[in-house]
Every structure is written in C-alpha cells, then in structure tokens.
Amino acid sequence: MIGVFDSGHGGLTVLRALHQHLPTHDFLYLGDHADAPYGDRRPEEIYELTLAGVSRLFDRGPRLVILACNTASAVALRRLQQTWLEQAWPGRRVLGVLVPMVEAVTGVPWMADVAASRQAGEARTIGIFATSRTVDSGAYPREIAARAPEVKVVQQACPDLVPLIEQGAGHDRLQDAVRRYADALMIRLDGVAPQAVMLGCTHYPLAADLFTTALPAGVEVLSQPDLTAKSLTAYLQRHPQFDRPGRGQVEFMTTGDAARITDLATRFFGKPAHFEKV
Ligand code: DGL
C-alpha cells in the first residue's frame, strides 16, 4: 500500500493519476482538511503538520508516502528526509511532487551527479504558477537552477485560485482569475512567451484548460499528476522493495468533516471518494 498525503483534497488530482498508472497498487490517502489550506501558513507550521500527517499514514502500514501537496513538498520535504525520517521510521521513504516537475523541465535525473554529467541545454523560459508559500520557498527556481542554469524560471503566485476552486466558482469567475495571473506572468516576462508553464499546485489541473487559453498560443502546460505518476512508476522499478502490488483499492482518510468533503472530493478524484474521519 502506498500512502498519499495532502493538505486537503487537491492531492486527489495526483492520486487519480497514480491510480490510473498503477491500477493494481493499493493507496491510502490522507487529507488534512482540518488544517487546510497550507498555502498561506508559516513554514514551521507546514513542517509540523506534514510530519504529523506522514506519521499517521506510516502508522497504518505504508512504507512509502507521496506528498501530493506542492506547498508541503517545497517547504517541508527536504527537512523531513534529512532530519527526521531515518530516526523516526527507518527504511521508509517520503517522496514529493516537486522532483518529477524539476526532472521534466531540466531533463536531469534527481540523483545525477550534476557537476559531472551536466551538458548545457538550450536556453528556455519556464513559468510557474503556485501558492504564495511555494513561490516564497524558492524551491522550484533553486532546484532547477542547480541542474539547468540556462533555464530561466519566472514564478507567479495565484492566491485566489485555491479558494475559488474550493468554493466551486463558476467558469467565468475562474477564467477571470486565471487570466489575471497569466497576464501578470506575461508582464514579468516583458511579454515574451515562455516555452512551458508548470501548474505547481494540486488544484490547478482542474483549471488547466483555462491556463492554456489564457496564455499565448503554443505555451505547453505541464501536467504534474501525470509526471508524478510516471516518476513513481520508474521509482518502483528501481526500488522493488517498495513495489507491492495489491488489489487496486483506494481508501480515503481526513482530519476534517468527512460528510462535508465527499462532493468536492469527487470532483477532484473524478469518481466517488468516501472519506473516513481520523
Ligand atoms: N495542496 C496545496 C498545494 O499543492 C494547495 C492547497 C493548500 O494551500 O493547502 O500547494
């Protein structure tokens, strides 16, 4: 069984892709709805909440947990891996959604000896849309620059998008907001279109079409759920000790009010997702 953690239900966009790519694996999802959203929280809080969520999942048996939340991946993951995981849960692993995106943009495997293997690629510009906290963490530009300094990264925080998507805002309101953020990114880029953009937040795949429409023609919109699923599939091949197929079952846990979140969760997961309160 593979654990999947998110601040709420956004991570269901990632879980949906994981389940499609690995249909015989079992997944256990935990959404920390009681403490969501993480996007505007202080880094220390995000770290503590993520640690508590991952522990809760490990308690139920998974040996591998995916942080499906960009904010948690950008702010807490490295510290968890370096200072806590091995002492608290020896032999277990936590992976995030940042690495697959950085690998896709740079073409450099995460564990590669960057200094030795680096070949300067083509100069490119990549836009990133994310929560304020993910943008402030600087994690995406930092990790991309370490592997591919020729890639120019320009970030745009979209603080209204998570609340609008959660409220089930209609198409027009969402389109206005996405257009506003796409325009703001283009101003930062002096009007020169990037080659691609990343949607660095779990909720934004639900508005991916709006981003495609709002950006200049030809800008590629990278799909984080798909990239994460491909990356996990490759990881399991490289680390068969974590590759334990089951019966394709998916269970959902929440720290919030299970009855209230089922409808919204179903939109994110694409089919009914019945949560149990923990
Ligand atoms: N899951 C968060 C992310 O991907 C978005 C929602 C939140 O702010 O908690 O950054």
PDB file of C-alpha atoms and ligand atoms in Angstrom:
ATOM      1  CA  MET A   1       0.000   0.000   0.000  1.00  0.00           C
ATOM      2  CA  ILE A   2       1.266   3.477  -0.886  1.00  0.00           C
ATOM      3  CA  GLY A   3       0.376   6.470   1.300  1.00  0.00           C
ATOM      4  CA  VAL A   4      -0.561   9.796  -0.260  1.00  0.00           C
ATOM      5  CA  PHE A   5      -0.690  12.970   1.827  1.00  0.00           C
ATOM      6  CA  ASP A   6      -2.148  16.370   1.026  1.00  0.00           C
ATOM      7  CA  SER A   7      -3.376  19.411   2.900  1.00  0.00           C
ATOM      8  CA  GLY A   8      -6.935  18.635   1.738  1.00  0.00           C
ATOM      9  CA  HIS A   9      -8.455  17.215  -1.411  1.00  0.00           C
ATOM     10  CA  GLY A  10      -6.184  18.851  -4.012  1.00  0.00           C
ATOM     11  CA  GLY A  11      -3.898  15.835  -3.841  1.00  0.00           C
ATOM     12  CA  LEU A  12      -6.716  13.753  -5.261  1.00  0.00           C
ATOM     13  CA  THR A  13      -5.747  15.090  -8.713  1.00  0.00           C
ATOM     14  CA  VAL A  14      -2.379  13.418  -8.138  1.00  0.00           C
ATOM     15  CA  LEU A  15      -3.854  10.259  -6.587  1.00  0.00           C
ATOM     16  CA  ARG A  16      -6.166   9.895  -9.574  1.00  0.00           C
ATOM     17  CA  ALA A  17      -3.167   9.769 -11.936  1.00  0.00           C
ATOM     18  CA  LEU A  18      -1.223   7.434  -9.604  1.00  0.00           C
ATOM     19  CA  HIS A  19      -4.162   5.044  -9.501  1.00  0.00           C
ATOM     20  CA  GLN A  20      -4.515   5.134 -13.303  1.00  0.00           C
ATOM     21  CA  HIS A  21      -0.814   4.438 -13.878  1.00  0.00           C
ATOM     22  CA  LEU A  22      -0.570   1.785 -11.129  1.00  0.00           C
ATOM     23  CA  PRO A  23      -4.014   0.163 -11.178  1.00  0.00           C
ATOM     24  CA  THR A  24      -3.038  -2.925  -9.173  1.00  0.00           C
ATOM     25  CA  HIS A  25      -1.495  -0.975  -6.271  1.00  0.00           C
ATOM     26  CA  ASP A  26      -3.434  -0.065  -3.145  1.00  0.00           C
ATOM     27  CA  PHE A  27      -3.412   3.559  -1.996  1.00  0.00           C
ATOM     28  CA  LEU A  28      -4.233   5.151   1.338  1.00  0.00           C
ATOM     29  CA  TYR A  29      -4.954   8.878   1.082  1.00  0.00           C
ATOM     30  CA  LEU A  30      -4.922  11.348   3.958  1.00  0.00           C
ATOM     31  CA  GLY A  31      -6.207  14.894   3.528  1.00  0.00           C
ATOM     32  CA  ASP A  32      -5.508  17.287   6.397  1.00  0.00           C
ATOM     33  CA  HIS A  33      -8.725  19.195   5.812  1.00  0.00           C
ATOM     34  CA  ALA A  34      -8.846  20.367   9.430  1.00  0.00           C
ATOM     35  CA  ASP A  35      -5.717  22.458   8.835  1.00  0.00           C
ATOM     36  CA  ALA A  36      -6.070  23.337   5.133  1.00  0.00           C
ATOM     37  CA  PRO A  37      -5.127  25.404   3.279  1.00  0.00           C
ATOM     38  CA  TYR A  38      -1.373  25.189   3.757  1.00  0.00           C
ATOM     39  CA  GLY A  39      -0.629  27.745   1.032  1.00  0.00           C
ATOM     40  CA  ASP A  40      -0.570  30.758   3.364  1.00  0.00           C
ATOM     41  CA  ARG A  41       0.736  29.070   6.523  1.00  0.00           C
ATOM     42  CA  ARG A  42       4.121  29.683   8.117  1.00  0.00           C
ATOM     43  CA  PRO A  43       6.876  27.226   7.060  1.00  0.00           C
ATOM     44  CA  GLU A  44       7.247  25.825  10.606  1.00  0.00           C
ATOM     45  CA  GLU A  45       3.538  25.029  10.769  1.00  0.00           C
ATOM     46  CA  ILE A  46       3.655  23.355   7.365  1.00  0.00           C
ATOM     47  CA  TYR A  47       6.588  21.251   8.534  1.00  0.00           C
ATOM     48  CA  GLU A  48       4.850  20.143  11.755  1.00  0.00           C
ATOM     49  CA  LEU A  49       1.542  19.380  10.038  1.00  0.00           C
ATOM     50  CA  THR A  50       3.241  17.431   7.254  1.00  0.00           C
ATOM     51  CA  LEU A  51       5.268  15.418   9.754  1.00  0.00           C
ATOM     52  CA  ALA A  52       2.091  14.568  11.695  1.00  0.00           C
ATOM     53  CA  GLY A  53       0.262  13.544   8.504  1.00  0.00           C
ATOM     54  CA  VAL A  54       3.082  11.357   7.249  1.00  0.00           C
ATOM     55  CA  SER A  55       3.353   9.667  10.672  1.00  0.00           C
ATOM     56  CA  ARG A  56      -0.355   8.956  10.626  1.00  0.00           C
ATOM     57  CA  LEU A  57      -0.020   7.254   7.273  1.00  0.00           C
ATOM     58  CA  PHE A  58       3.041   5.228   8.325  1.00  0.00           C
ATOM     59  CA  ASP A  59       1.078   4.094  11.409  1.00  0.00           C
ATOM     60  CA  ARG A  60      -1.397   2.433   9.049  1.00  0.00           C
ATOM     61  CA  GLY A  61       1.256   0.427   7.233  1.00  0.00           C
ATOM     62  CA  PRO A  62       2.539   2.111   4.041  1.00  0.00           C
ATOM     63  CA  ARG A  63       6.314   2.050   3.688  1.00  0.00           C
ATOM     64  CA  LEU A  64       6.275   4.781   1.060  1.00  0.00           C
ATOM     65  CA  VAL A  65       4.385   8.083   1.256  1.00  0.00           C
ATOM     66  CA  ILE A  66       3.924  10.578  -1.553  1.00  0.00           C
ATOM     67  CA  LEU A  67       3.468  14.209  -0.564  1.00  0.00           C
ATOM     68  CA  ALA A  68       0.904  15.176  -3.184  1.00  0.00           C
ATOM     69  CA  CYS A  69       0.964  18.790  -1.961  1.00  0.00           C
ATOM     70  CA  ASN A  70       3.342  21.267  -3.613  1.00  0.00           C
ATOM     71  CA  THR A  71       3.426  23.501  -0.558  1.00  0.00           C
ATOM     72  CA  ALA A  72       4.412  20.600   1.716  1.00  0.00           C
ATOM     73  CA  SER A  73       6.888  19.261  -0.862  1.00  0.00           C
ATOM     74  CA  ALA A  74       8.510  22.668  -1.331  1.00  0.00           C
ATOM     75  CA  VAL A  75       8.610  23.691   2.323  1.00  0.00           C
ATOM     76  CA  ALA A  76       8.882  20.508   4.418  1.00  0.00           C
ATOM     77  CA  LEU A  77      10.090  17.511   2.421  1.00  0.00           C
ATOM     78  CA  ARG A  78      13.835  18.012   2.416  1.00  0.00           C
ATOM     79  CA  ARG A  79      13.918  18.737   6.153  1.00  0.00           C
ATOM     80  CA  LEU A  80      11.766  15.656   6.866  1.00  0.00           C
ATOM     81  CA  GLN A  81      14.083  13.475   4.808  1.00  0.00           C
ATOM     82  CA  GLN A  82      17.281  14.877   6.261  1.00  0.00           C
ATOM     83  CA  THR A  83      16.456  15.300   9.939  1.00  0.00           C
ATOM     84  CA  TRP A  84      13.521  13.073  10.891  1.00  0.00           C
ATOM     85  CA  LEU A  85      12.625  10.197   8.630  1.00  0.00           C
ATOM     86  CA  GLU A  86      15.527   7.809   9.198  1.00  0.00           C
ATOM     87  CA  GLN A  87      15.405   8.143  13.007  1.00  0.00           C
ATOM     88  CA  ALA A  88      11.626   8.014  13.299  1.00  0.00           C
ATOM     89  CA  TRP A  89      10.788   5.497  10.552  1.00  0.00           C
ATOM     90  CA  PRO A  90      13.935   3.656   9.458  1.00  0.00           C
ATOM     91  CA  GLY A  91      13.736   2.188   5.984  1.00  0.00           C
ATOM     92  CA  ARG A  92      10.631   4.151   4.978  1.00  0.00           C
ATOM     93  CA  ARG A  93      10.516   6.761   2.242  1.00  0.00           C
ATOM     94  CA  VAL A  94       8.740  10.050   1.573  1.00  0.00           C
ATOM     95  CA  LEU A  95       8.700  11.484  -1.955  1.00  0.00           C
ATOM     96  CA  GLY A  96       7.157  14.687  -3.244  1.00  0.00           C
ATOM     97  CA  VAL A  97       5.670  16.267  -6.346  1.00  0.00           C
ATOM     98  CA  LEU A  98       8.454  18.798  -6.866  1.00  0.00           C
ATOM     99  CA  VAL A  99      11.123  16.367  -8.071  1.00  0.00           C
ATOM    100  CA  PRO A 100       9.158  14.969 -11.049  1.00  0.00           C
ATOM    101  CA  MET A 101       8.491  18.517 -12.290  1.00  0.00           C
ATOM    102  CA  VAL A 102      12.099  19.598 -11.896  1.00  0.00           C
ATOM    103  CA  GLU A 103      13.316  16.462 -13.676  1.00  0.00           C
ATOM    104  CA  ALA A 104      10.869  17.036 -16.536  1.00  0.00           C
ATOM    105  CA  VAL A 105      11.924  20.643 -17.016  1.00  0.00           C
ATOM    106  CA  THR A 106      15.674  20.090 -16.711  1.00  0.00           C
ATOM    107  CA  GLY A 107      15.995  16.600 -18.197  1.00  0.00           C
ATOM    108  CA  VAL A 108      18.437  15.825 -15.354  1.00  0.00           C
ATOM    109  CA  PRO A 109      17.656  12.856 -13.059  1.00  0.00           C
ATOM    110  CA  TRP A 110      17.396  13.977  -9.432  1.00  0.00           C
ATOM    111  CA  MET A 111      20.193  11.808  -8.131  1.00  0.00           C
ATOM    112  CA  ALA A 112      22.579  12.543 -11.008  1.00  0.00           C
ATOM    113  CA  ASP A 113      25.989  13.936 -10.234  1.00  0.00           C
ATOM    114  CA  VAL A 114      25.018  17.256 -11.741  1.00  0.00           C
ATOM    115  CA  ALA A 115      28.503  18.758 -11.876  1.00  0.00           C
ATOM    116  CA  ALA A 116      29.905  15.723 -13.696  1.00  0.00           C
ATOM    117  CA  SER A 117      27.033  14.980 -16.029  1.00  0.00           C
ATOM    118  CA  ARG A 118      25.886  18.474 -16.939  1.00  0.00           C
ATOM    119  CA  GLN A 119      25.666  19.469 -20.540  1.00  0.00           C
ATOM    120  CA  ALA A 120      24.360  22.958 -21.110  1.00  0.00           C
ATOM    121  CA  GLY A 121      20.953  22.631 -22.728  1.00  0.00           C
ATOM    122  CA  GLU A 122      19.041  25.144 -24.737  1.00  0.00           C
ATOM    123  CA  ALA A 123      18.179  28.444 -23.053  1.00  0.00           C
ATOM    124  CA  ARG A 124      14.467  28.291 -22.205  1.00  0.00           C
ATOM    125  CA  THR A 125      11.987  30.130 -20.087  1.00  0.00           C
ATOM    126  CA  ILE A 126       9.564  28.314 -17.783  1.00  0.00           C
ATOM    127  CA  GLY A 127       6.702  29.931 -15.897  1.00  0.00           C
ATOM    128  CA  ILE A 128       5.455  28.544 -12.584  1.00  0.00           C
ATOM    129  CA  PHE A 129       2.034  29.164 -11.087  1.00  0.00           C
ATOM    130  CA  ALA A 130       1.766  28.145  -7.431  1.00  0.00           C
ATOM    131  CA  THR A 131       0.575  29.124  -3.953  1.00  0.00           C
ATOM    132  CA  SER A 132       2.225  32.081  -2.220  1.00  0.00           C
ATOM    133  CA  ARG A 133       4.127  29.804   0.153  1.00  0.00           C
ATOM    134  CA  THR A 134       5.500  27.600  -2.625  1.00  0.00           C
ATOM    135  CA  VAL A 135       6.627  30.698  -4.522  1.00  0.00           C
ATOM    136  CA  ASP A 136       8.203  32.227  -1.394  1.00  0.00           C
ATOM    137  CA  SER A 137      10.077  28.999  -0.635  1.00  0.00           C
ATOM    138  CA  GLY A 138      12.022  29.453  -3.881  1.00  0.00           C
ATOM    139  CA  ALA A 139      12.277  25.660  -4.109  1.00  0.00           C
ATOM    140  CA  TYR A 140      11.402  25.298  -7.786  1.00  0.00           C
ATOM    141  CA  PRO A 141      13.773  28.003  -9.124  1.00  0.00           C
ATOM    142  CA  ARG A 142      16.543  26.830  -6.771  1.00  0.00           C
ATOM    143  CA  GLU A 143      16.343  23.169  -7.783  1.00  0.00           C
ATOM    144  CA  ILE A 144      16.028  23.975 -11.489  1.00  0.00           C
ATOM    145  CA  ALA A 145      18.977  26.395 -11.371  1.00  0.00           C
ATOM    146  CA  ALA A 146      21.137  23.732  -9.678  1.00  0.00           C
ATOM    147  CA  ARG A 147      20.554  21.386 -12.623  1.00  0.00           C
ATOM    148  CA  ALA A 148      19.947  23.613 -15.604  1.00  0.00           C
ATOM    149  CA  PRO A 149      21.075  27.204 -15.027  1.00  0.00           C
ATOM    150  CA  GLU A 150      20.271  28.030 -18.635  1.00  0.00           C
ATOM    151  CA  VAL A 151      16.556  27.684 -17.814  1.00  0.00           C
ATOM    152  CA  LYS A 152      15.067  30.992 -16.762  1.00  0.00           C
ATOM    153  CA  VAL A 153      12.288  30.480 -14.201  1.00  0.00           C
ATOM    154  CA  VAL A 154       9.630  33.084 -13.528  1.00  0.00           C
ATOM    155  CA  GLN A 155       7.079  32.473 -10.779  1.00  0.00           C
ATOM    156  CA  GLN A 156       3.588  33.814 -10.283  1.00  0.00           C
ATOM    157  CA  ALA A 157       1.652  33.289  -7.034  1.00  0.00           C
ATOM    158  CA  CYS A 158      -2.093  32.755  -7.509  1.00  0.00           C
ATOM    159  CA  PRO A 159      -3.533  33.263  -4.001  1.00  0.00           C
ATOM    160  CA  ASP A 160      -7.186  33.430  -5.111  1.00  0.00           C
ATOM    161  CA  LEU A 161      -7.271  30.212  -7.105  1.00  0.00           C
ATOM    162  CA  VAL A 162      -7.421  27.583  -4.344  1.00  0.00           C
ATOM    163  CA  PRO A 163     -10.323  29.336  -2.554  1.00  0.00           C
ATOM    164  CA  LEU A 164     -12.190  29.876  -5.833  1.00  0.00           C
ATOM    165  CA  ILE A 165     -11.819  26.238  -6.906  1.00  0.00           C
ATOM    166  CA  GLU A 166     -12.827  25.050  -3.430  1.00  0.00           C
ATOM    167  CA  GLN A 167     -15.925  27.255  -3.478  1.00  0.00           C
ATOM    168  CA  GLY A 168     -16.874  25.654  -6.798  1.00  0.00           C
ATOM    169  CA  ALA A 169     -16.683  29.078  -8.512  1.00  0.00           C
ATOM    170  CA  GLY A 170     -18.277  29.168 -11.947  1.00  0.00           C
ATOM    171  CA  HIS A 171     -16.341  29.095 -15.195  1.00  0.00           C
ATOM    172  CA  ASP A 172     -16.371  32.880 -15.716  1.00  0.00           C
ATOM    173  CA  ARG A 173     -15.018  33.791 -12.287  1.00  0.00           C
ATOM    174  CA  LEU A 174     -12.320  31.190 -12.553  1.00  0.00           C
ATOM    175  CA  GLN A 175     -11.429  32.279 -16.056  1.00  0.00           C
ATOM    176  CA  ASP A 176     -11.104  35.922 -14.927  1.00  0.00           C
ATOM    177  CA  ALA A 177      -8.766  34.929 -12.108  1.00  0.00           C
ATOM    178  CA  VAL A 178      -6.620  32.670 -14.296  1.00  0.00           C
ATOM    179  CA  ARG A 179      -6.407  35.373 -16.945  1.00  0.00           C
ATOM    180  CA  ARG A 180      -5.309  37.902 -14.311  1.00  0.00           C
ATOM    181  CA  TYR A 181      -2.475  35.614 -13.174  1.00  0.00           C
ATOM    182  CA  ALA A 182      -1.467  34.670 -16.717  1.00  0.00           C
ATOM    183  CA  ASP A 183      -1.333  38.383 -17.619  1.00  0.00           C
ATOM    184  CA  ALA A 184       0.739  39.100 -14.503  1.00  0.00           C
ATOM    185  CA  LEU A 185       3.221  36.383 -15.526  1.00  0.00           C
ATOM    186  CA  MET A 186       3.451  37.813 -19.044  1.00  0.00           C
ATOM    187  CA  ILE A 187       4.217  41.272 -17.606  1.00  0.00           C
ATOM    188  CA  ARG A 188       7.071  39.750 -15.563  1.00  0.00           C
ATOM    189  CA  LEU A 189       8.306  38.191 -18.805  1.00  0.00           C
ATOM    190  CA  ASP A 190       8.157  41.521 -20.664  1.00  0.00           C
ATOM    191  CA  GLY A 191       5.589  39.989 -22.994  1.00  0.00           C
ATOM    192  CA  VAL A 192       7.877  37.215 -24.260  1.00  0.00           C
ATOM    193  CA  ALA A 193       6.045  33.874 -24.103  1.00  0.00           C
ATOM    194  CA  PRO A 194       7.695  31.076 -22.075  1.00  0.00           C
ATOM    195  CA  GLN A 195       8.208  27.668 -23.702  1.00  0.00           C
ATOM    196  CA  ALA A 196       6.196  25.980 -20.955  1.00  0.00           C
ATOM    197  CA  VAL A 197       4.480  26.583 -17.640  1.00  0.00           C
ATOM    198  CA  MET A 198       4.131  24.311 -14.627  1.00  0.00           C
ATOM    199  CA  LEU A 199       0.971  24.274 -12.594  1.00  0.00           C
ATOM    200  CA  GLY A 200       2.719  23.913  -9.238  1.00  0.00           C
ATOM    201  CA  CYS A 201      -0.384  23.448  -7.105  1.00  0.00           C
ATOM    202  CA  THR A 202      -2.632  20.420  -6.748  1.00  0.00           C
ATOM    203  CA  HIS A 203      -5.789  22.405  -7.533  1.00  0.00           C
ATOM    204  CA  TYR A 204      -4.709  23.999 -10.769  1.00  0.00           C
ATOM    205  CA  PRO A 205      -5.092  20.896 -13.007  1.00  0.00           C
ATOM    206  CA  LEU A 206      -8.834  21.490 -12.615  1.00  0.00           C
ATOM    207  CA  ALA A 207      -8.268  24.824 -14.409  1.00  0.00           C
ATOM    208  CA  ALA A 208      -5.608  23.588 -16.856  1.00  0.00           C
ATOM    209  CA  ASP A 209      -7.729  24.418 -19.919  1.00  0.00           C
ATOM    210  CA  LEU A 210      -8.194  27.963 -18.651  1.00  0.00           C
ATOM    211  CA  PHE A 211      -4.422  28.379 -18.324  1.00  0.00           C
ATOM    212  CA  THR A 212      -3.930  27.075 -21.868  1.00  0.00           C
ATOM    213  CA  THR A 213      -6.479  29.582 -23.171  1.00  0.00           C
ATOM    214  CA  ALA A 214      -5.157  32.497 -21.125  1.00  0.00           C
ATOM    215  CA  LEU A 215      -1.523  32.040 -22.205  1.00  0.00           C
ATOM    216  CA  PRO A 216      -0.113  32.803 -25.662  1.00  0.00           C
ATOM    217  CA  ALA A 217      -0.661  30.026 -28.201  1.00  0.00           C
ATOM    218  CA  GLY A 218       1.970  27.287 -28.148  1.00  0.00           C
ATOM    219  CA  VAL A 219       2.896  27.511 -24.448  1.00  0.00           C
ATOM    220  CA  GLU A 220       2.989  23.954 -23.096  1.00  0.00           C
ATOM    221  CA  VAL A 221       1.139  23.406 -19.804  1.00  0.00           C
ATOM    222  CA  LEU A 222       2.931  20.593 -17.944  1.00  0.00           C
ATOM    223  CA  SER A 223       0.731  18.071 -16.136  1.00  0.00           C
ATOM    224  CA  GLN A 224       2.027  17.464 -12.637  1.00  0.00           C
ATOM    225  CA  PRO A 225      -0.221  14.464 -11.857  1.00  0.00           C
ATOM    226  CA  ASP A 226       0.970  12.592 -14.958  1.00  0.00           C
ATOM    227  CA  LEU A 227       4.615  13.455 -14.403  1.00  0.00           C
ATOM    228  CA  THR A 228       4.366  12.368 -10.758  1.00  0.00           C
ATOM    229  CA  ALA A 229       2.736   9.079 -11.739  1.00  0.00           C
ATOM    230  CA  LYS A 230       5.418   8.321 -14.347  1.00  0.00           C
ATOM    231  CA  SER A 231       8.125   9.207 -11.880  1.00  0.00           C
ATOM    232  CA  LEU A 232       6.627   6.943  -9.181  1.00  0.00           C
ATOM    233  CA  THR A 233       6.324   4.072 -11.658  1.00  0.00           C
ATOM    234  CA  ALA A 234      10.015   4.428 -12.533  1.00  0.00           C
ATOM    235  CA  TYR A 235      10.923   4.728  -8.821  1.00  0.00           C
ATOM    236  CA  LEU A 236       9.133   1.461  -8.017  1.00  0.00           C
ATOM    237  CA  GLN A 237      11.027  -0.273 -10.813  1.00  0.00           C
ATOM    238  CA  ARG A 238      14.312   0.996  -9.381  1.00  0.00           C
ATOM    239  CA  HIS A 239      13.276   0.163  -5.781  1.00  0.00           C
ATOM    240  CA  PRO A 240      11.339  -3.111  -5.916  1.00  0.00           C
ATOM    241  CA  GLN A 241      11.298  -3.305  -2.114  1.00  0.00           C
ATOM    242  CA  PHE A 242       8.564  -0.615  -2.225  1.00  0.00           C
ATOM    243  CA  ASP A 243       6.742  -2.141  -5.189  1.00  0.00           C
ATOM    244  CA  ARG A 244       3.991  -4.207  -3.611  1.00  0.00           C
ATOM    245  CA  PRO A 245       1.003  -4.593  -5.902  1.00  0.00           C
ATOM    246  CA  GLY A 246      -2.298  -5.252  -4.156  1.00  0.00           C
ATOM    247  CA  ARG A 247      -5.891  -5.288  -5.357  1.00  0.00           C
ATOM    248  CA  GLY A 248      -6.197  -1.750  -6.699  1.00  0.00           C
ATOM    249  CA  GLN A 249      -8.021  -0.486  -3.606  1.00  0.00           C
ATOM    250  CA  VAL A 250      -8.101   3.185  -2.623  1.00  0.00           C
ATOM    251  CA  GLU A 251      -9.037   4.359   0.867  1.00  0.00           C
ATOM    252  CA  PHE A 252      -9.567   7.954   1.924  1.00  0.00           C
ATOM    253  CA  MET A 253      -8.991   9.477   5.359  1.00  0.00           C
ATOM    254  CA  THR A 254      -9.462  13.052   6.507  1.00  0.00           C
ATOM    255  CA  THR A 255      -8.801  15.069   9.627  1.00  0.00           C
ATOM    256  CA  GLY A 256     -11.870  17.152   8.725  1.00  0.00           C
ATOM    257  CA  ASP A 257     -15.583  16.575   8.378  1.00  0.00           C
ATOM    258  CA  ALA A 258     -15.945  13.512   6.150  1.00  0.00           C
ATOM    259  CA  ALA A 259     -19.572  14.137   5.221  1.00  0.00           C
ATOM    260  CA  ARG A 260     -18.895  17.689   4.050  1.00  0.00           C
ATOM    261  CA  ILE A 261     -15.988  16.949   1.763  1.00  0.00           C
ATOM    262  CA  THR A 262     -17.247  13.991  -0.231  1.00  0.00           C
ATOM    263  CA  ASP A 263     -18.897  16.048  -3.025  1.00  0.00           C
ATOM    264  CA  LEU A 264     -15.932  18.309  -3.589  1.00  0.00           C
ATOM    265  CA  ALA A 265     -13.536  15.379  -3.325  1.00  0.00           C
ATOM    266  CA  THR A 266     -15.437  13.549  -6.034  1.00  0.00           C
ATOM    267  CA  ARG A 267     -14.763  16.469  -8.410  1.00  0.00           C
ATOM    268  CA  PHE A 268     -11.046  16.238  -7.735  1.00  0.00           C
ATOM    269  CA  PHE A 269     -10.830  12.456  -7.912  1.00  0.00           C
ATOM    270  CA  GLY A 270     -13.177  12.081 -10.870  1.00  0.00           C
ATOM    271  CA  LYS A 271     -15.271   9.412  -9.151  1.00  0.00           C
ATOM    272  CA  PRO A 272     -16.832   8.945  -5.709  1.00  0.00           C
ATOM    273  CA  ALA A 273     -14.327   9.303  -2.876  1.00  0.00           C
ATOM    274  CA  HIS A 274     -15.769   8.357   0.513  1.00  0.00           C
ATOM    275  CA  PHE A 275     -13.725   9.666   3.413  1.00  0.00           C
ATOM    276  CA  GLU A 276     -13.301   8.293   6.909  1.00  0.00           C
ATOM    277  CA  LYS A 277     -12.542  10.775   9.700  1.00  0.00           C
ATOM    278  CA  VAL A 278      -9.364  10.090  11.676  1.00  0.00           C
TER     279      VAL A 278
HETATM  280  N1  DGL B   1      -2.184  21.311  -1.889  1.00  0.00           N
HETATM  281  C1  DGL B   1      -1.697  22.679  -1.953  1.00  0.00           C
HETATM  282  C2  DGL B   1      -0.544  22.759  -2.981  1.00  0.00           C
HETATM  283  O1  DGL B   1      -0.399  21.955  -3.869  1.00  0.00           O
HETATM  284  C3  DGL B   1      -2.792  23.647  -2.321  1.00  0.00           C
HETATM  285  C4  DGL B   1      -3.846  23.795  -1.249  1.00  0.00           C
HETATM  286  C5  DGL B   1      -3.316  24.405   0.025  1.00  0.00           C
HETATM  287  O2  DGL B   1      -2.855  25.573   0.002  1.00  0.00           O
HETATM  288  O3  DGL B   1      -3.374  23.735   1.038  1.00  0.00           O
HETATM  289  O4  DGL B   1       0.239  23.685  -2.889  1.00  0.00           O
END
